[in-house]
Amino acid sequence: MNIHGIKAIYRFEMARTFRTITQSIASPVLSTSLYFVVFGAAIGSRMGAVDGVSYGAFIIPGLLMLSLLNESISNASFGIYMPKWAGTIYELLSAPISPLEIVIGYVGAAATKSIMLGVLILVTARLFVPYHIAHPLWMLCFLLLTAVSFSLFGFIIGLWADDFQKLQVVPLMIVTPLTFLGGAFYSISMLPPLWQKIALFNPVVYLISGFRWSFYGLSDVNVAISVAATLGFLLLCLLAVWWIFRTGYKLKA
């Protein structure tokens, strides 16, 4: 395996993040902080507890998951799409590096950025809302698995997209609505029985539920199912990337 090639891609992507730190890091943290101010401090102080947890603390895992999903997809999709758009992809194609090494470099960098962002959001949340983490190791596992899974998903979108508009279709039209409807701001047990059953068809419900369990020991679905759903999505993304390159897909501008 070409470790030097993987490091080169990884370091280049991380350097791009720090060159655009306002857009890559500061903007998502600021946006999420506004949610904490409005829903956590302002509205949350006037609402009752949800399953024994204050509303401001209850929404932290959902807001963190909302940022994590969108940023993982965006980081990975832009990372591989920009060389295609600028024409610099030919430098990558001429290098002695395999498709697997390209995936590791880009997805590894995107997942690292998302995890950094998640940690910053957790630190920022402490300024607005007191919270605790009941299962820190499981929280880190969910954070890592989600970041890697959706970075792989974003990499696939970047391969598929042939213009900037397509890069935004899935995050804006699919992922964000599913996250808002997946229990980011509420427990699905608060819904009418029919809508509770419908909500279970939303895959993001399992991600948020498992992540919230790692914080407070509360979950809308069985934790084992949440872990299985996360691992299943990761496996599907890995198989999709393998199939794309196995069928002879070639990166091109």
PDB file of C-alpha atoms in Angstrom, residues 1 5-6 9-10 13 76 80 92 97-111 148-149 151-156 159 234 237-246 249 251:
ATOM      1  CA  MET A   1       0.000   0.000   0.000  1.00  0.00           C
ATOM      2  CA  GLY A   5       0.260   8.716  -1.393  1.00  0.00           C
ATOM      3  CA  ILE A   6      -2.448   8.389   1.270  1.00  0.00           C
ATOM      4  CA  ILE A   9      -3.997  13.310  -0.090  1.00  0.00           C
ATOM      5  CA  TYR A  10      -4.873  13.443   3.610  1.00  0.00           C
ATOM      6  CA  GLU A  13      -7.331  17.945   2.311  1.00  0.00           C
ATOM      7  CA  ALA A  76     -16.003  14.218   1.149  1.00  0.00           C
ATOM      8  CA  ILE A  80     -13.157  14.582  -4.698  1.00  0.00           C
ATOM      9  CA  LEU A  92      -3.878  12.137  -9.126  1.00  0.00           C
ATOM     10  CA  ILE A  97      -1.826   5.268  -6.287  1.00  0.00           C
ATOM     11  CA  SER A  98      -4.733   2.812  -6.311  1.00  0.00           C
ATOM     12  CA  PRO A  99      -8.467   3.546  -5.978  1.00  0.00           C
ATOM     13  CA  LEU A 100      -8.416   2.086  -2.444  1.00  0.00           C
ATOM     14  CA  GLU A 101      -5.667   4.487  -1.409  1.00  0.00           C
ATOM     15  CA  ILE A 102      -7.560   7.409  -2.944  1.00  0.00           C
ATOM     16  CA  VAL A 103     -10.669   6.466  -0.942  1.00  0.00           C
ATOM     17  CA  ILE A 104      -8.690   6.119   2.292  1.00  0.00           C
ATOM     18  CA  GLY A 105      -7.046   9.521   1.799  1.00  0.00           C
ATOM     19  CA  TYR A 106     -10.172  11.507   0.957  1.00  0.00           C
ATOM     20  CA  VAL A 107     -12.600   9.705   3.279  1.00  0.00           C
ATOM     21  CA  GLY A 108     -10.085   9.721   6.136  1.00  0.00           C
ATOM     22  CA  ALA A 109      -9.622  13.483   5.832  1.00  0.00           C
ATOM     23  CA  ALA A 110     -13.376  14.136   5.583  1.00  0.00           C
ATOM     24  CA  ALA A 111     -14.096  11.950   8.619  1.00  0.00           C
ATOM     25  CA  VAL A 148     -16.780   7.441   8.300  1.00  0.00           C
ATOM     26  CA  SER A 149     -20.075   6.100   6.894  1.00  0.00           C
ATOM     27  CA  SER A 151     -17.934  10.511   4.433  1.00  0.00           C
ATOM     28  CA  LEU A 152     -18.000   7.401   2.236  1.00  0.00           C
ATOM     29  CA  PHE A 153     -21.506   8.357   1.152  1.00  0.00           C
ATOM     30  CA  GLY A 154     -20.295  11.865   0.334  1.00  0.00           C
ATOM     31  CA  PHE A 155     -17.373  10.435  -1.659  1.00  0.00           C
ATOM     32  CA  ILE A 156     -19.872   8.465  -3.764  1.00  0.00           C
ATOM     33  CA  LEU A 159     -17.972  10.723  -7.942  1.00  0.00           C
ATOM     34  CA  LEU A 234     -21.199   1.628   6.483  1.00  0.00           C
ATOM     35  CA  CYS A 237     -21.220   2.398   1.327  1.00  0.00           C
ATOM     36  CA  LEU A 238     -18.094   0.222   1.257  1.00  0.00           C
ATOM     37  CA  LEU A 239     -19.761  -2.185  -1.164  1.00  0.00           C
ATOM     38  CA  ALA A 240     -20.941   0.715  -3.337  1.00  0.00           C
ATOM     39  CA  VAL A 241     -17.427   2.182  -3.571  1.00  0.00           C
ATOM     40  CA  TRP A 242     -15.987  -1.270  -4.306  1.00  0.00           C
ATOM     41  CA  TRP A 243     -18.581  -1.855  -7.036  1.00  0.00           C
ATOM     42  CA  ILE A 244     -17.959   1.568  -8.605  1.00  0.00           C
ATOM     43  CA  PHE A 245     -14.249   0.912  -9.054  1.00  0.00           C
ATOM     44  CA  ARG A 246     -14.721  -2.813  -9.740  1.00  0.00           C
ATOM     45  CA  TYR A 249     -15.117   3.530 -13.207  1.00  0.00           C
ATOM     46  CA  LEU A 251     -11.935   9.377 -12.361  1.00  0.00           C
TER      47      LEU A 251
END
